[in-house]
């Protein structure tokens, strides 16, 4: 299908974009790379009256390291993240997550800001931001707001963004010497939306996990930070410890059923990912051998 | 009444000035305004890959880009890649390997395959499959298409077809 008719404004600055959004409220939609917005419009799932195209705002593009923060501009494309040495060094979880995002032609247009503002609960980047303790930076008529990724995603395609605010950047803490990460998802085909996925960021001290953030996606209406991680912190991880964490995970997750998977299948796959994650982070393949599921 | 948007762009090296309605996507602009019907429109939501073209050197889905967004851009379609001879060996390999039947997916397959071959001289079959994973073929299947891309890669690096 074709998108229904709409008016089009090419924003000339961040301030201009915010003015347009303030004037038109929820009748307007911001167009970044368009790789989620355009399908939704072509399918007539949404029909905005005004499109505010921010594609010319080059100041929103780019990756920079400042002190212990990696700042990524909202218009930075997936392919730019994939090819960035800074991202690979300072936030390797993102580099790995991006390889699971759609296909080359989509990654050449899709942007990190667009993905985060769209807030698809099955998408890889929102969960990765939650795992990384990212800060989402938005600008509105009253100035800048910094929102923790955990608080930013509020529901299916819903975020803490006000209608007159623009997502301008995201900042993540740079990886430390003993940082470790894990990313994996189950999908029908590589590049499809995950049936269940896990983005995890950890600190490993010898054979002990001293920090672990498990951000699951496609198991709820937003990225889910699993509290089961606390069962694995500062202890020698034995199969019994992992089993307890796995049971806690099964109890805390409340996944949806759809054409792709039942509730119990999603719970099971989440547990499989937990075992594989812990085994990978600790370099102990025997932990994912299957008996702890 | 929604005002048209002025755009100025290059298509296959030719300067184009146009006034387009905001809702017009690049695929329809190419096909209906410029009569470049080699770009095919399949799913219209970015899944099938039949509308793949190059914008500023990068492959993109032309159904997921507004014509209004192409102001200042350089577009290359299958007609441009074909007429310049850039992919004549790849096209010949598709014919020889019977890698097309109805031909609907072929322009998108060729544009996407050429994108991979420009980035990597010697992709293995797994890499070829991964790069083409966003392009659907509904008749010949993928084996012959992967064969054609692999043999073109071999021929270009002097390793024989």
Short mmCIF file of C-alpha atoms in Angstrom, two decimals:
data_model
loop_
_atom_site.label_atom_id
_atom_site.label_comp_id
_atom_site.label_asym_id
_atom_site.label_seq_id
_atom_site.Cartn_x
_atom_site.Cartn_y
_atom_site.Cartn_z
CA UNK A 1 0.00 0.00 0.00
CA UNK A 2 0.94 3.64 -0.21
CA UNK A 3 1.12 6.12 2.64
CA UNK A 4 -1.86 8.43 2.94
CA UNK A 5 -1.34 12.10 2.16
CA UNK A 6 0.64 14.26 4.54
CA UNK A 7 2.42 17.59 4.55
CA UNK A 8 6.19 17.70 4.65
CA UNK A 9 8.59 20.03 6.41
CA UNK A 10 12.36 19.81 6.15
CA UNK A 11 13.66 20.97 9.54
CA UNK A 12 16.50 23.47 9.26
CA UNK A 13 17.74 23.17 12.84
CA UNK A 14 16.96 21.32 16.06
CA UNK A 15 15.15 24.43 17.30
CA UNK A 16 13.11 24.59 14.09
CA UNK A 17 12.17 20.89 14.43
CA UNK A 18 11.04 21.45 18.02
CA UNK A 19 8.99 24.49 16.95
CA UNK A 20 7.25 22.40 14.30
CA UNK A 21 6.55 19.64 16.80
CA UNK A 22 5.27 22.13 19.39
CA UNK A 23 2.96 23.66 16.81
CA UNK A 24 1.53 20.41 15.43
CA UNK A 25 1.61 18.18 18.51
CA UNK A 26 0.72 14.53 17.98
CA UNK A 27 -0.47 15.22 14.43
CA UNK A 28 3.22 15.40 13.46
CA UNK A 29 5.84 12.64 13.22
CA UNK A 30 9.59 12.98 13.05
CA UNK A 31 11.21 11.32 10.03
CA UNK A 32 14.78 10.18 10.58
CA UNK A 33 15.92 7.16 8.51
CA UNK A 34 12.32 6.10 8.02
CA UNK A 35 12.97 2.37 8.23
CA UNK A 36 10.25 1.84 10.85
CA UNK A 37 8.08 4.90 10.19
CA UNK A 38 7.74 4.39 6.44
CA UNK A 39 6.56 0.74 6.66
CA UNK A 40 4.02 1.78 9.29
CA UNK A 41 2.82 4.62 7.06
CA UNK A 42 2.75 2.47 3.91
CA UNK A 43 0.68 -0.09 5.79
CA UNK A 44 -1.56 2.76 7.01
CA UNK A 45 -0.95 1.78 10.62
CA UNK A 46 -0.30 5.46 11.21
CA UNK A 47 -1.28 8.49 9.14
CA UNK A 48 0.46 11.61 10.43
CA UNK A 49 -0.69 14.94 9.02
CA UNK A 50 2.82 16.38 9.00
CA UNK A 51 6.21 14.76 8.54
CA UNK A 52 9.11 16.67 10.07
CA UNK A 53 12.19 15.47 8.20
CA UNK A 54 15.30 15.91 10.35
CA UNK A 55 17.60 14.26 7.77
CA UNK A 56 19.48 17.50 7.03
CA UNK A 57 20.48 18.13 10.66
CA UNK A 58 24.07 16.98 10.30
CA UNK A 59 24.83 18.16 13.85
CA UNK A 60 22.83 15.12 15.04
CA UNK A 61 25.17 12.73 13.22
CA UNK A 62 28.37 11.28 14.59
CA UNK A 63 30.13 9.33 17.31
CA UNK A 64 32.44 10.92 19.88
CA UNK A 65 34.26 9.78 23.02
CA UNK A 66 34.45 12.31 25.83
CA UNK A 67 36.10 11.12 29.02
CA UNK A 68 34.29 7.98 30.09
CA UNK A 69 31.22 8.56 27.89
CA UNK A 70 30.54 7.52 24.32
CA UNK A 71 28.08 9.91 22.69
CA UNK A 72 26.18 8.86 19.59
CA UNK A 73 24.14 11.41 17.66
CA UNK A 74 20.53 10.49 16.94
CA UNK A 75 20.99 10.48 13.15
CA UNK A 76 23.92 8.07 13.27
CA UNK A 77 23.01 5.20 10.97
CA UNK A 78 23.20 1.53 11.90
CA UNK A 79 25.92 1.02 9.27
CA UNK A 80 27.97 3.81 10.87
CA UNK A 81 27.70 2.08 14.26
CA UNK A 82 28.68 -1.22 12.66
CA UNK A 83 31.81 0.28 11.07
CA UNK A 84 32.87 2.45 14.00
CA UNK A 85 36.15 1.56 15.71
CA UNK A 86 35.11 3.71 18.69
CA UNK A 87 31.87 1.77 19.14
CA UNK A 88 33.69 -1.56 18.75
CA UNK A 89 36.22 -0.54 21.40
CA UNK A 90 34.02 1.32 23.89
CA UNK A 91 30.59 -0.31 23.48
CA UNK A 92 31.14 -3.65 21.72
CA UNK A 93 27.63 -4.75 22.77
CA UNK A 94 26.25 -2.24 20.26
CA UNK A 95 28.52 -3.49 17.46
CA UNK A 96 27.29 -7.00 18.06
CA UNK A 97 23.64 -6.04 18.41
CA UNK A 98 23.69 -4.15 15.11
CA UNK A 99 24.62 -7.27 13.16
CA UNK A 100 21.18 -8.61 14.10
CA UNK A 101 19.30 -5.49 12.97
CA UNK A 102 17.59 -6.18 9.65
CA UNK A 103 19.59 -6.22 6.40
CA UNK A 104 22.29 -4.10 4.76
CA UNK A 105 19.87 -1.90 2.78
CA UNK A 106 17.91 -1.14 5.96
CA UNK A 107 21.05 -0.52 8.04
CA UNK A 108 22.18 2.04 5.45
CA UNK A 109 19.18 4.24 6.29
CA UNK A 110 18.01 3.31 9.79
CA UNK A 111 19.28 5.47 12.65
CA UNK A 112 19.85 4.85 16.35
CA UNK A 113 17.65 7.78 17.33
CA UNK A 114 14.86 6.53 15.11
CA UNK A 115 15.04 3.04 16.53
CA UNK A 116 14.99 4.28 20.14
CA UNK A 117 12.19 6.78 19.59
CA UNK A 118 10.15 4.15 17.74
CA UNK A 119 10.56 1.82 20.77
CA UNK A 120 9.59 -1.46 19.19
CA UNK A 121 9.68 -3.97 22.06
CA UNK A 122 11.19 -6.57 19.70
CA UNK A 123 14.05 -4.30 18.60
CA UNK A 124 17.68 -4.87 19.52
CA UNK A 125 18.86 -1.33 20.26
CA UNK A 126 16.42 -0.33 23.03
CA UNK A 127 17.37 -3.40 25.08
CA UNK A 128 21.06 -2.77 24.40
CA UNK A 129 20.68 0.77 25.76
CA UNK A 130 19.03 -0.57 28.92
CA UNK A 131 21.84 -3.12 29.37
CA UNK A 132 24.47 -0.41 28.88
CA UNK A 133 22.84 2.02 31.34
CA UNK A 134 22.60 4.53 28.55
CA UNK A 135 21.29 8.06 28.94
CA UNK A 136 18.86 9.27 26.29
CA UNK A 137 19.24 12.98 25.58
CA UNK A 138 16.21 14.87 24.33
CA UNK A 139 15.58 18.52 23.56
CA UNK A 140 12.33 20.41 23.86
CA UNK A 141 11.09 23.99 24.15
CA UNK A 142 12.31 24.10 27.77
CA UNK A 143 15.77 22.82 26.94
CA UNK A 144 17.56 19.52 27.35
CA UNK A 145 16.45 16.51 29.38
CA UNK A 146 18.51 13.44 30.18
CA UNK A 147 16.52 10.27 30.66
CA UNK A 148 17.88 6.92 31.84
CA UNK A 149 17.21 4.25 29.19
CA UNK A 150 15.41 2.20 31.86
CA UNK A 151 12.86 4.99 32.28
CA UNK A 152 12.68 5.98 28.61
CA UNK A 153 10.77 2.98 27.27
CA UNK A 154 7.25 3.00 28.65
CA UNK A 155 5.27 0.62 26.43
CA UNK A 156 4.76 -0.72 22.91
CA UNK A 157 6.02 2.11 20.67
CA UNK A 158 5.76 4.38 23.72
CA UNK A 159 8.51 6.43 25.33
CA UNK A 160 9.03 9.23 27.81
CA UNK A 161 9.40 11.67 24.89
CA UNK A 162 6.87 14.50 24.96
CA UNK A 163 5.25 15.38 21.64
CA UNK A 164 7.34 18.55 21.36
CA UNK A 165 10.65 16.88 22.21
CA UNK A 166 13.30 15.56 19.84
CA UNK A 167 15.70 12.74 20.69
CA UNK A 168 19.12 14.22 19.87
CA UNK A 169 21.70 11.76 21.20
CA UNK A 170 22.43 8.81 23.41
CA UNK A 171 25.36 8.44 25.79
CA UNK A 172 26.76 5.21 27.15
CA UNK A 173 29.54 4.67 29.68
CA UNK A 174 32.65 3.34 27.95
CA UNK A 175 33.59 -0.27 28.61
CA UNK A 176 36.07 -0.82 31.44
CA UNK A 177 39.01 -3.20 31.47
CA UNK A 178 36.98 -6.05 32.97
CA UNK A 179 33.72 -5.30 31.18
CA UNK A 180 32.14 -8.15 29.26
CA UNK A 181 29.04 -8.38 27.11
CA UNK A 182 26.77 -10.92 25.51
CA UNK A 183 24.18 -10.53 22.77
CA UNK A 184 22.02 -13.18 21.20
CA UNK A 185 18.54 -13.64 19.85
CA UNK A 186 16.35 -16.37 18.44
CA UNK A 187 14.81 -15.35 15.11
CA UNK A 188 13.22 -17.20 12.22
CA UNK A 189 15.85 -15.82 9.84
CA UNK A 190 18.93 -13.73 10.56
CA UNK A 191 17.81 -10.10 10.39
CA UNK A 192 14.20 -10.78 11.36
CA UNK A 193 12.79 -9.45 14.61
CA UNK A 194 13.81 -11.68 17.48
CA UNK A 195 11.34 -14.13 19.05
CA UNK A 196 13.32 -13.68 22.26
CA UNK A 197 16.59 -11.80 22.62
CA UNK A 198 19.08 -10.84 25.31
CA UNK A 199 21.51 -7.94 25.54
CA UNK A 200 23.77 -8.26 28.58
CA UNK A 201 26.54 -6.11 30.02
CA UNK A 202 28.69 -7.38 32.90
CA UNK A 203 31.77 -6.81 34.98
CA UNK A 204 33.77 -9.98 35.50
CA UNK A 205 36.35 -10.23 38.27
CA UNK A 206 38.22 -13.47 37.73
CA UNK A 207 35.47 -16.09 37.74
CA UNK A 208 32.97 -13.92 39.61
CA UNK A 209 30.35 -11.63 38.12
CA UNK A 210 30.44 -8.38 40.10
CA UNK A 211 27.86 -6.65 37.89
CA UNK A 212 25.35 -8.02 35.44
CA UNK A 213 22.57 -6.30 33.55
CA UNK A 214 20.30 -8.64 31.60
CA UNK A 215 18.06 -6.73 29.19
CA UNK A 216 15.62 -9.02 27.43
CA UNK A 217 13.60 -7.99 24.39
CA UNK A 218 10.52 -9.43 22.68
CA UNK A 219 9.28 -10.72 26.06
CA UNK A 220 7.09 -7.78 27.04
CA UNK A 221 5.88 -4.34 26.04
CA UNK A 222 9.37 -2.83 26.53
CA UNK A 223 12.91 -4.01 27.27
CA UNK A 224 12.88 -6.03 30.49
CA UNK A 225 15.79 -5.72 32.91
CA UNK A 226 15.78 -9.11 34.64
CA UNK A 227 16.25 -9.05 38.41
CA UNK A 228 17.36 -12.70 38.23
CA UNK A 229 20.81 -11.26 37.53
CA UNK A 230 21.21 -10.45 41.24
CA UNK A 231 21.25 -14.20 41.99
CA UNK A 232 24.48 -14.51 40.01
CA UNK A 233 26.43 -11.63 41.51
CA UNK A 234 29.45 -12.07 43.76
CA UNK A 235 29.02 -15.82 44.07
CA UNK A 236 30.76 -18.83 42.59
CA UNK A 237 28.30 -19.75 39.85
CA UNK A 238 27.46 -23.43 40.17
CA UNK A 239 24.76 -25.26 38.20
CA UNK A 240 22.55 -24.94 41.31
CA UNK A 241 23.07 -21.18 41.45
CA UNK A 242 22.30 -20.88 37.76
CA UNK A 243 19.18 -23.03 38.17
CA UNK A 244 17.91 -20.75 40.91
CA UNK A 245 18.53 -17.68 38.74
CA UNK A 246 16.80 -19.42 35.86
CA UNK A 247 13.73 -20.17 38.01
CA UNK A 248 13.62 -16.58 39.19
CA UNK A 249 13.79 -15.45 35.58
CA UNK A 250 10.88 -17.72 34.62
CA UNK A 251 8.80 -16.26 37.44
CA UNK A 252 9.53 -12.62 36.72
CA UNK A 253 9.04 -12.71 32.94
CA UNK A 254 5.49 -12.27 31.69
CA UNK A 255 5.90 -12.69 27.94
CA UNK A 256 3.17 -12.36 25.33
CA UNK A 257 1.87 -15.06 23.00
CA UNK A 258 1.77 -14.39 19.25
CA UNK A 259 2.08 -16.20 15.91
CA UNK A 260 5.79 -16.75 16.52
CA UNK A 261 5.82 -18.29 19.98
CA UNK A 262 3.73 -19.28 22.98
CA UNK A 263 4.27 -17.90 26.47
CA UNK A 264 6.03 -21.05 27.66
CA UNK A 265 8.24 -21.18 24.58
CA UNK A 266 9.37 -17.60 25.19
CA UNK A 267 10.09 -18.38 28.86
CA UNK A 268 12.07 -21.44 27.84
CA UNK A 269 14.10 -19.55 25.23
CA UNK A 270 14.82 -16.76 27.73
CA UNK A 271 16.25 -19.38 30.11
CA UNK A 272 18.35 -20.89 27.32
CA UNK A 273 19.78 -17.44 26.60
CA UNK A 274 20.50 -16.90 30.30
CA UNK A 275 22.52 -20.12 30.51
CA UNK A 276 24.40 -19.35 27.30
CA UNK A 277 25.05 -15.79 28.46
CA UNK A 278 26.50 -16.81 31.82
CA UNK A 279 28.53 -19.63 30.25
CA UNK A 280 29.97 -17.20 27.70
CA UNK A 281 30.70 -14.40 30.17
CA UNK A 282 32.50 -16.76 32.54
CA UNK A 283 34.11 -18.87 29.81
CA UNK A 284 32.47 -22.01 31.21
CA UNK A 285 30.66 -23.84 28.38
CA UNK A 286 29.52 -26.62 30.75
CA UNK A 287 27.04 -24.19 32.34
CA UNK A 288 24.94 -24.12 29.16
CA UNK A 289 25.00 -27.88 28.65
CA UNK A 290 21.25 -28.06 29.26
CA UNK A 291 20.78 -29.57 32.70
CA UNK A 292 20.01 -26.24 34.34
CA UNK A 293 16.99 -25.48 32.21
CA UNK B 1 -4.28 21.20 -0.65
CA UNK B 2 -0.86 19.82 0.18
CA UNK B 3 1.98 21.71 -1.47
CA UNK B 4 4.49 19.86 -3.63
CA UNK B 5 8.13 19.69 -2.62
CA UNK B 6 10.89 20.79 -5.00
CA UNK B 7 13.73 18.34 -5.40
CA UNK B 8 16.93 18.43 -7.37
CA UNK B 9 18.88 15.21 -7.69
CA UNK B 10 20.96 13.05 -9.99
CA UNK B 11 19.56 9.83 -11.37
CA UNK B 12 22.02 7.64 -13.22
CA UNK B 13 24.22 10.68 -13.76
CA UNK B 14 21.44 12.83 -15.16
CA UNK B 15 20.30 15.99 -13.37
CA UNK B 16 16.61 15.87 -12.48
CA UNK B 17 14.47 18.72 -11.16
CA UNK B 18 10.98 17.81 -10.02
CA UNK B 19 8.02 18.79 -7.89
CA UNK B 20 6.66 15.86 -5.94
CA UNK B 21 3.89 15.29 -3.46
CA UNK B 22 5.29 14.43 -0.01
CA UNK B 23 3.66 10.97 0.06
CA UNK B 24 5.39 9.84 -3.15
CA UNK B 25 8.09 7.30 -2.39
CA UNK B 26 11.31 7.02 -4.35
CA UNK B 27 10.30 3.74 -6.02
CA UNK B 28 7.12 5.25 -7.45
CA UNK B 29 8.98 8.43 -8.43
CA UNK B 30 11.49 6.39 -10.42
CA UNK B 31 8.85 4.21 -12.04
CA UNK B 32 6.02 6.61 -12.71
CA UNK B 33 7.72 9.98 -13.13
CA UNK B 34 11.00 8.92 -14.72
CA UNK B 35 9.66 5.71 -16.34
CA UNK B 36 12.59 3.74 -14.90
CA UNK B 37 10.55 0.61 -14.38
CA UNK B 38 13.49 -1.69 -13.67
CA UNK B 39 13.06 -0.85 -9.98
CA UNK B 40 10.29 -3.19 -8.91
CA UNK B 41 7.68 -2.62 -6.23
CA UNK B 42 6.82 -5.73 -4.26
CA UNK B 43 5.83 -5.54 -0.62
CA UNK B 44 6.04 -1.76 -0.14
CA UNK B 45 7.20 -2.13 3.44
CA UNK B 46 10.86 -2.94 3.17
CA UNK B 47 10.74 -6.72 3.40
CA UNK B 48 11.15 -8.08 -0.13
CA UNK B 49 14.09 -6.07 -1.51
CA UNK B 50 12.75 -5.82 -5.10
CA UNK B 51 12.97 -2.01 -4.99
CA UNK B 52 16.63 -1.84 -3.92
CA UNK B 53 18.56 1.05 -5.50
CA UNK B 54 21.75 2.95 -4.67
CA UNK B 55 21.55 6.33 -2.98
CA UNK B 56 24.88 8.15 -2.63
CA UNK B 57 26.61 4.81 -3.14
CA UNK B 58 24.68 2.91 -0.47
CA UNK B 59 21.97 0.38 -1.26
CA UNK B 60 18.58 1.32 0.17
CA UNK B 61 14.94 0.34 -0.11
CA UNK B 62 13.35 2.87 -2.44
CA UNK B 63 9.89 2.07 -1.03
CA UNK B 64 11.08 3.28 2.40
CA UNK B 65 12.42 6.60 1.22
CA UNK B 66 10.35 9.57 0.18
CA UNK B 67 11.18 11.21 -3.12
CA UNK B 68 11.22 14.43 -1.06
CA UNK B 69 14.17 13.02 0.91
CA UNK B 70 16.32 12.62 -2.20
CA UNK B 71 17.01 16.33 -2.64
CA UNK B 72 20.71 16.66 -3.41
CA UNK B 73 21.21 12.90 -3.64
CA UNK B 74 22.74 10.79 -6.36
CA UNK B 75 20.57 7.80 -7.27
CA UNK B 76 21.65 4.79 -9.29
CA UNK B 77 19.05 2.32 -10.48
CA UNK B 78 19.36 -1.02 -12.22
CA UNK B 79 19.14 0.86 -15.54
CA UNK B 80 22.24 2.89 -14.62
CA UNK B 81 24.21 -0.12 -13.42
CA UNK B 82 23.19 -2.04 -16.52
CA UNK B 83 23.86 0.69 -19.10
CA UNK B 84 27.28 1.56 -17.69
CA UNK B 85 28.39 -2.05 -18.00
CA UNK B 86 29.31 -2.13 -14.31
CA UNK B 87 27.48 -5.40 -13.69
CA UNK B 88 27.52 -6.99 -17.16
CA UNK B 89 29.53 -9.97 -15.86
CA UNK B 90 27.11 -10.44 -12.97
CA UNK B 91 24.15 -10.26 -15.33
CA UNK B 92 25.80 -12.82 -17.64
CA UNK B 93 26.39 -15.12 -14.66
CA UNK B 94 22.71 -14.85 -13.67
CA UNK B 95 21.74 -15.92 -17.21
CA UNK B 96 24.28 -18.74 -17.37
CA UNK B 97 23.33 -20.11 -13.95
CA UNK B 98 19.60 -19.78 -14.56
CA UNK B 99 19.46 -17.50 -11.52
CA UNK B 100 16.29 -15.82 -12.70
CA UNK B 101 12.96 -17.08 -13.92
CA UNK B 102 10.18 -14.51 -13.73
CA UNK B 103 12.76 -11.79 -13.14
CA UNK B 104 10.78 -9.82 -10.61
CA UNK B 105 13.42 -9.99 -7.87
CA UNK B 106 16.38 -9.79 -10.26
CA UNK B 107 17.04 -6.02 -10.29
CA UNK B 108 17.11 -5.95 -6.49
CA UNK B 109 19.24 -9.11 -6.38
CA UNK B 110 21.77 -7.63 -8.82
CA UNK B 111 22.02 -4.29 -7.00
CA UNK B 112 22.44 -6.05 -3.65
CA UNK B 113 24.94 -8.62 -4.95
CA UNK B 114 27.04 -5.90 -6.60
CA UNK B 115 27.05 -4.03 -3.29
CA UNK B 116 28.60 -7.08 -1.60
CA UNK B 117 31.13 -7.64 -4.39
CA UNK B 118 32.28 -4.02 -4.13
CA UNK B 119 32.84 -4.44 -0.39
CA UNK B 120 34.39 -7.90 -0.40
CA UNK B 121 36.38 -9.48 -3.20
CA UNK B 122 36.04 -13.04 -2.00
CA UNK B 123 32.82 -13.54 -0.04
CA UNK B 124 32.03 -17.16 0.80
CA UNK B 125 28.58 -18.63 0.22
CA UNK B 126 27.56 -17.87 3.79
CA UNK B 127 28.41 -14.17 3.36
CA UNK B 128 26.58 -14.07 0.03
CA UNK B 129 23.49 -15.60 1.62
CA UNK B 130 23.66 -13.17 4.51
CA UNK B 131 23.97 -10.13 2.27
CA UNK B 132 21.09 -11.30 0.08
CA UNK B 133 18.97 -12.29 3.09
CA UNK B 134 16.83 -9.18 2.70
CA UNK B 135 15.88 -10.05 -0.90
CA UNK B 136 13.10 -12.48 -1.67
CA UNK B 137 13.00 -14.74 -4.73
CA UNK B 138 9.76 -16.64 -5.26
CA UNK B 139 10.64 -18.81 -8.27
CA UNK B 140 14.15 -20.05 -8.91
CA UNK B 141 15.14 -20.21 -5.29
CA UNK B 142 18.42 -19.04 -3.93
CA UNK B 143 20.92 -21.76 -4.87
CA UNK B 144 21.43 -20.57 -8.45
CA UNK B 145 21.56 -16.93 -7.36
CA UNK B 146 24.29 -17.69 -4.82
CA UNK B 147 26.08 -19.72 -7.54
CA UNK B 148 26.00 -16.75 -9.91
CA UNK B 149 27.31 -14.29 -7.32
CA UNK B 150 30.03 -16.72 -6.21
CA UNK B 151 31.19 -17.40 -9.77
CA UNK B 152 31.27 -13.66 -10.54
CA UNK B 153 33.41 -13.10 -7.43
CA UNK B 154 35.78 -15.84 -8.55
CA UNK B 155 36.01 -14.48 -12.10
CA UNK B 156 36.66 -10.93 -10.90
CA UNK B 157 39.55 -12.02 -8.71
CA UNK B 158 41.03 -14.10 -11.52
CA UNK B 159 40.19 -17.42 -9.92
CA UNK B 160 38.08 -18.67 -12.83
CA UNK B 161 34.32 -18.90 -13.09
#
